[in-house]
mmCIF file of C-alpha atoms in Angstrom:
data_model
loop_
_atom_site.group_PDB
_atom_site.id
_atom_site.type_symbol
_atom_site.label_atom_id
_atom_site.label_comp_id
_atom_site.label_asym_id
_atom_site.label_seq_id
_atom_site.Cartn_x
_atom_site.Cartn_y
_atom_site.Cartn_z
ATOM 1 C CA UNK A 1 -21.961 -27.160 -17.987
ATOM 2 C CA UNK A 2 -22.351 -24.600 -15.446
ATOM 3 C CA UNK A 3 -18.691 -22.326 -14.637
ATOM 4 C CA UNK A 4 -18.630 -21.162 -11.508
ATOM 5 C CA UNK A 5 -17.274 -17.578 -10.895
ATOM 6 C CA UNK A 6 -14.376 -17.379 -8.533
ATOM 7 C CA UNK A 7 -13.522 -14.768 -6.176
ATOM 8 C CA UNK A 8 -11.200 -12.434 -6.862
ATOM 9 C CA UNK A 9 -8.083 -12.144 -5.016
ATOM 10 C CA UNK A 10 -6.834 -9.231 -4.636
ATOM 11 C CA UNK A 11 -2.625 -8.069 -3.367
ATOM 12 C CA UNK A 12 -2.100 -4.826 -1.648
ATOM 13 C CA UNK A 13 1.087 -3.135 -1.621
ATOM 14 C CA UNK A 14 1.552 0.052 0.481
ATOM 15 C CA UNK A 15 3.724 2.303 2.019
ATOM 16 C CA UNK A 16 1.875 3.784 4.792
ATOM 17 C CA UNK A 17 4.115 7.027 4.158
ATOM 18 C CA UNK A 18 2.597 7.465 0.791
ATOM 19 C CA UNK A 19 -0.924 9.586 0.612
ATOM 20 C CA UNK A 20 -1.433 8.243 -2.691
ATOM 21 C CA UNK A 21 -1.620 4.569 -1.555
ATOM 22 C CA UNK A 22 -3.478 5.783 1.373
ATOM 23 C CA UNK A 23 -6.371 6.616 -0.657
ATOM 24 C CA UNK A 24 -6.186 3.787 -3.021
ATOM 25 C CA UNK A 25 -6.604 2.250 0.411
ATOM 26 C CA UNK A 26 -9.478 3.716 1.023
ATOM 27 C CA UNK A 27 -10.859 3.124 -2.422
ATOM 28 C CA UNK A 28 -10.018 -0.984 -1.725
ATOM 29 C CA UNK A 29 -11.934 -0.480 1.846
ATOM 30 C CA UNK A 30 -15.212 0.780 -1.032
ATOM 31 C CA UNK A 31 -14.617 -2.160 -3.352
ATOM 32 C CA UNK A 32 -14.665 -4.661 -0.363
ATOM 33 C CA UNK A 33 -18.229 -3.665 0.618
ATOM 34 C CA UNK A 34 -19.949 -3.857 -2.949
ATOM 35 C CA UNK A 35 -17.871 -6.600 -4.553
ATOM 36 C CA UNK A 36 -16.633 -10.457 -3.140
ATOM 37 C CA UNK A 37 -13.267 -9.987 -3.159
ATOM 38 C CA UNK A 38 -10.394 -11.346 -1.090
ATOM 39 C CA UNK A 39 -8.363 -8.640 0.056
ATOM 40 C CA UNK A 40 -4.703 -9.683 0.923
ATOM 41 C CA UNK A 41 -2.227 -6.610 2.401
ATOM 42 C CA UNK A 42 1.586 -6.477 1.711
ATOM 43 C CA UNK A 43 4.369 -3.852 2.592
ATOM 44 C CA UNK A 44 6.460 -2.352 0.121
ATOM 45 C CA UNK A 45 9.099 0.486 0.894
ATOM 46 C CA UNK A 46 9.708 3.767 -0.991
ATOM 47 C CA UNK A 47 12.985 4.048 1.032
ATOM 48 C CA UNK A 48 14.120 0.664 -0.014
ATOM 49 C CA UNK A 49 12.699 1.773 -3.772
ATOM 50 C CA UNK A 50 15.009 4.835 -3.955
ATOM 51 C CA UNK A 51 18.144 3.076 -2.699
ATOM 52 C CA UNK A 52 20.581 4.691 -4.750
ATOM 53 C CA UNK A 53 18.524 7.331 -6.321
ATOM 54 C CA UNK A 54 20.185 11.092 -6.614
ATOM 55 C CA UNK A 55 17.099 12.454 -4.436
ATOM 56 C CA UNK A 56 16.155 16.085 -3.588
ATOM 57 C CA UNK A 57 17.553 16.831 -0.299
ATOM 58 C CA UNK A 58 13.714 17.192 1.216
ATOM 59 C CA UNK A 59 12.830 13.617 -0.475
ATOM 60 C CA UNK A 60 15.875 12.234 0.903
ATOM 61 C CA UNK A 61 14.508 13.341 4.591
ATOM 62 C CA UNK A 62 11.126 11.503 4.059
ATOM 63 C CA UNK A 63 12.773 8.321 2.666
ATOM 64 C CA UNK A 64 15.208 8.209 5.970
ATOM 65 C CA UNK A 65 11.989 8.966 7.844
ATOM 66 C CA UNK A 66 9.998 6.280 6.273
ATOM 67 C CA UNK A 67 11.913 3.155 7.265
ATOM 68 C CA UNK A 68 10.669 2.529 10.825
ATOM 69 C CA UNK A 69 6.579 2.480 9.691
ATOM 70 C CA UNK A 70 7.362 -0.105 7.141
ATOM 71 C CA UNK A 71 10.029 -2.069 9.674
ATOM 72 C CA UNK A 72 7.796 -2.092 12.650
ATOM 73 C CA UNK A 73 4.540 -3.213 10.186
ATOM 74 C CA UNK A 74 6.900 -6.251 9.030
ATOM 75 C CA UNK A 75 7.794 -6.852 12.675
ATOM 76 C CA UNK A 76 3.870 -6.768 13.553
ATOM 77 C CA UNK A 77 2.995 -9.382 11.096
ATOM 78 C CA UNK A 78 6.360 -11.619 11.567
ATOM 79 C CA UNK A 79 5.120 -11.955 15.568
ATOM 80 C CA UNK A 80 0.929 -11.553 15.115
ATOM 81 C CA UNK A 81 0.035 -12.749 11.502
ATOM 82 C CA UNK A 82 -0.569 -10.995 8.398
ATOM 83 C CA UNK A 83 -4.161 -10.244 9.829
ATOM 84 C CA UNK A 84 -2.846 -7.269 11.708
ATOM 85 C CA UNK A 85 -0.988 -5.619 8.542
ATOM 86 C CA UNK A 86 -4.631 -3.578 7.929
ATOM 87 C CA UNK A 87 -5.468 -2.364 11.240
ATOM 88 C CA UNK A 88 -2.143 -1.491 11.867
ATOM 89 C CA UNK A 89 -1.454 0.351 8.398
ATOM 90 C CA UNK A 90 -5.303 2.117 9.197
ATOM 91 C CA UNK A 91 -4.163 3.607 12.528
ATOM 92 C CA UNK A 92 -0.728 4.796 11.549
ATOM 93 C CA UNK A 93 -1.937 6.237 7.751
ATOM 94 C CA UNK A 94 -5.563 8.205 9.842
ATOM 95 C CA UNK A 95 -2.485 9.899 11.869
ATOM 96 C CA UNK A 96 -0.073 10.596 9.409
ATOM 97 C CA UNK A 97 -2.231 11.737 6.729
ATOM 98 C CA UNK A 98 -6.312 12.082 7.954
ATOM 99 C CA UNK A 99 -4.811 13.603 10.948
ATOM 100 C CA UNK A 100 -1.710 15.471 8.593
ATOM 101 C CA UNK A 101 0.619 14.778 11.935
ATOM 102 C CA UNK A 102 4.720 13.885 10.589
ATOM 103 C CA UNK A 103 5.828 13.280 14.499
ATOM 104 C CA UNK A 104 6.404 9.471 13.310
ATOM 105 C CA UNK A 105 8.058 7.819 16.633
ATOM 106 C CA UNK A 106 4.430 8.986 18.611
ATOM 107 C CA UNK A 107 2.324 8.088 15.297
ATOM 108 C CA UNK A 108 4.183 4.657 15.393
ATOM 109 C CA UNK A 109 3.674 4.181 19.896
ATOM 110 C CA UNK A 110 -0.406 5.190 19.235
ATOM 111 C CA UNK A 111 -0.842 3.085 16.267
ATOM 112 C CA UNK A 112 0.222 -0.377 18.329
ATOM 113 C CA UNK A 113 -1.190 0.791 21.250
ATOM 114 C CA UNK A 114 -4.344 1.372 19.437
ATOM 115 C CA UNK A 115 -4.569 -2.093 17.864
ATOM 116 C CA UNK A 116 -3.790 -3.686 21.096
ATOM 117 C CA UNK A 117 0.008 -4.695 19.684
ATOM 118 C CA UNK A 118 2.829 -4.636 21.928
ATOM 119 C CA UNK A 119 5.040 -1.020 22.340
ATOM 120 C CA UNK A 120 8.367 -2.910 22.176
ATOM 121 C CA UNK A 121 7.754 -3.845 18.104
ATOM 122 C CA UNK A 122 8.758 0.459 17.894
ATOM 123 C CA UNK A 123 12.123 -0.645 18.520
ATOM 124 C CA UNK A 124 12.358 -2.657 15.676
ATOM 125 C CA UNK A 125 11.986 0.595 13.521
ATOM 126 C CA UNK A 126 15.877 1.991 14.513
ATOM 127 C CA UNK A 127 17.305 -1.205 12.883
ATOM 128 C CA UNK A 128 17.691 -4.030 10.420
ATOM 129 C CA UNK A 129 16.181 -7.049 12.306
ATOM 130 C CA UNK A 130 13.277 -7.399 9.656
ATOM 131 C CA UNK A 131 14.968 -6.040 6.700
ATOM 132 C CA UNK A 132 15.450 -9.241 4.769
ATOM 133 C CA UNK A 133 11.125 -10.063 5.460
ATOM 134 C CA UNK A 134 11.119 -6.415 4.293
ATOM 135 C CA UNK A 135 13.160 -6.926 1.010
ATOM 136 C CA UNK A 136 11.557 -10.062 0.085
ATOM 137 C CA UNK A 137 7.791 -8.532 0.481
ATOM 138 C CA UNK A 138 8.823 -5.433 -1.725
ATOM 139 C CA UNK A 139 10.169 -8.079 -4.200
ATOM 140 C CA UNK A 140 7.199 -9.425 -4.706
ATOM 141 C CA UNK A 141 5.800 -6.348 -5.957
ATOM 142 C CA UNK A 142 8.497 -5.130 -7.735
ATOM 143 C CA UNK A 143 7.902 -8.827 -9.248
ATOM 144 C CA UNK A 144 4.872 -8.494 -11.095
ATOM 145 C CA UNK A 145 5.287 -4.496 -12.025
ATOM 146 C CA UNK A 146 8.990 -3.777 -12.547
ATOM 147 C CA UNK A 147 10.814 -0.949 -11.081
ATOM 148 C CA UNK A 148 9.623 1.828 -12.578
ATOM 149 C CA UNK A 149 6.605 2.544 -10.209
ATOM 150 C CA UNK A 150 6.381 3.633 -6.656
ATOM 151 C CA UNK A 151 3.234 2.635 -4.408
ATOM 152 C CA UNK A 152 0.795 1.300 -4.149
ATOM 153 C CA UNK A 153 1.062 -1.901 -6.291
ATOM 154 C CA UNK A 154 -2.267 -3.612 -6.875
ATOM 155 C CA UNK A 155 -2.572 -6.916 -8.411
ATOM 156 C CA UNK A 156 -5.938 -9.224 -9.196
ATOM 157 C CA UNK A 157 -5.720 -12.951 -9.487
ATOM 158 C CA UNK A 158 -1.696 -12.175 -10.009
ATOM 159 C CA UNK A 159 -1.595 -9.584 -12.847
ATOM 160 C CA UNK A 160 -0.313 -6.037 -10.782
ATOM 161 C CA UNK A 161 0.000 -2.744 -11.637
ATOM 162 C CA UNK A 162 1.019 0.248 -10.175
ATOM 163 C CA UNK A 163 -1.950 2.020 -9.032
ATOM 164 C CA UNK A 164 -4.736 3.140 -9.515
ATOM 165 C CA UNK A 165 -3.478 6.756 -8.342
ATOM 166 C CA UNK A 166 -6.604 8.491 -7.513
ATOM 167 C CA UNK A 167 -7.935 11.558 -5.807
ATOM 168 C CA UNK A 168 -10.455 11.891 -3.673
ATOM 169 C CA UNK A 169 -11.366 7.750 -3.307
ATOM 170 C CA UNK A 170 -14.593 6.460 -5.249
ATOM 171 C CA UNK A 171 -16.890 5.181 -2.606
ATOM 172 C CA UNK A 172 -19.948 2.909 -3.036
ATOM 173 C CA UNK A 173 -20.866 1.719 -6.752
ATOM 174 C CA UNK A 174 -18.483 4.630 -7.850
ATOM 175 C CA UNK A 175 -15.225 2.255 -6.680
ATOM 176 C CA UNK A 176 -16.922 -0.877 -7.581
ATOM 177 C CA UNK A 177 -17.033 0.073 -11.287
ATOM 178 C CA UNK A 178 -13.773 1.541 -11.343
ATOM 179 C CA UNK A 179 -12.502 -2.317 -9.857
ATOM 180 C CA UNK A 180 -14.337 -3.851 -12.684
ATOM 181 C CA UNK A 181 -12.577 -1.516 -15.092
ATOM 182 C CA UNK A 182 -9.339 -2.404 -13.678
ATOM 183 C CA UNK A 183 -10.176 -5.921 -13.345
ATOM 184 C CA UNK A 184 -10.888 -6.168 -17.529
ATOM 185 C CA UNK A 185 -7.707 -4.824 -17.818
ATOM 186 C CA UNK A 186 -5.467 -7.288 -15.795
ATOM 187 C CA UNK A 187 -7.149 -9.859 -18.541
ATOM 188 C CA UNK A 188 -5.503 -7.835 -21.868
ATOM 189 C CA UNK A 189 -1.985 -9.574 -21.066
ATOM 190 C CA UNK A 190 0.175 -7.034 -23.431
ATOM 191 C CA UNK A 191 -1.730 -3.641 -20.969
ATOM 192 C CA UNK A 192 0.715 -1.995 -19.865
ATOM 193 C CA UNK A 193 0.030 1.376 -18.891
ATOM 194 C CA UNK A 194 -2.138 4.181 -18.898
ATOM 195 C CA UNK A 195 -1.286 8.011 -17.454
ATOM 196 C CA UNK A 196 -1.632 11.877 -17.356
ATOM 197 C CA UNK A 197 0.325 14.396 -15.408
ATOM 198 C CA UNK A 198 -1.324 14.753 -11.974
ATOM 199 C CA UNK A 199 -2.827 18.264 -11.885
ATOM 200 C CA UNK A 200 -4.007 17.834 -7.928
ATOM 201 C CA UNK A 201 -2.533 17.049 -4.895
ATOM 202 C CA UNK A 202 -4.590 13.983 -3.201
ATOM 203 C CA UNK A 203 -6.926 15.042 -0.923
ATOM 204 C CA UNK A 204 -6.676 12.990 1.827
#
């Protein structure tokens, strides 16, 4: 009997305010090209994450900051499709953190202008029209990996973790490998973790 190999899928959850998950990003983008998998992109929220949390005052400052990205990506994908999710999330993250530029209402305007996505979804970022879609994708997440994490959330065939946290991105056969390591480990069903202080800031 001959068992036919399926294709990975493969859940995304980012933040495009966090660097980290912007080069996990990048490292996904790497495993795409040398390995079949399906690639399927989700928002999550660090300012819906640290509801609540006693915060440093700067923290605080991002997290208020960080709502409209995540709002106006949910808005995006409500009225276009989940297909623009990536495009969008690639032209706001090369800004905010290739580009190192924190000026998020003009980030936000250039990013849909640049994927050809109307300039009225910025409004949506000032207020709670898409919190509920919002919520409900950051659930999901916070489904398979508990609370205890921040982003990005990746998952294969179902089985997430937060993570990988990685600096600078594998590229080529380099991120392939380091999918296939990951990928063993979403099949050990009592993994749960693996860490060491960070020692570098990512180098986006």
């Amino acid at each position: 009997m001959t068992v036919t190999a399926t294709r990975p899928v493969v859940d995304f959850w980012f933040d495009p305010a966090c660097p980290w998950a912007w080069l996990t990003s990048r490292w996904m983008d790497e495993v795409a090209a040398v390995r079949d998998v399906e690639v399927r992109w989700h928002v999550m929220s660090l300012s819906v994450l640290n509801e609540g949390r006693d915060l440093p005052a700067s923290y605080r400052a991002l997290m208020d900051d960080s709502w409209a990205p995540v709002r106006v990506l949910v808005a995006a994908a409500r009225d276009h499709g989940d297909e623009v999710l990536k495009p969008l999330y690639d032209a706001l993250g090369s800004r905010r953190h290739t580009g190192r530029r924190t000026d998020t209402a003009a980030i936000v305007a250039e990013a849909l202008a640049e994927v050809g996505l109307p300039a009225g979804l910025a409004e949506v970022g000032g207020t709670a029209e898409v919190d509920d879609l919002l919520r409900a994708s950051h659930g999901e997440a916070l489904a398979l990996v508990g609370d205890e994490v921040g982003t990005p959330v990746v998952a294969i065939d179902g089985v997430g973790f937060f993570g990988p946290v990685i600096t600078p991105a594998p590229t080529g056969q380099d991120a392939g490998r380091l999918f296939d390591g990951l990928a063993l480990v979403t099949q050990v069903p009592g993994f749960y973790e693996l860490k060491r202080t960070r020692t570098v800031g990512p180098a986006v």
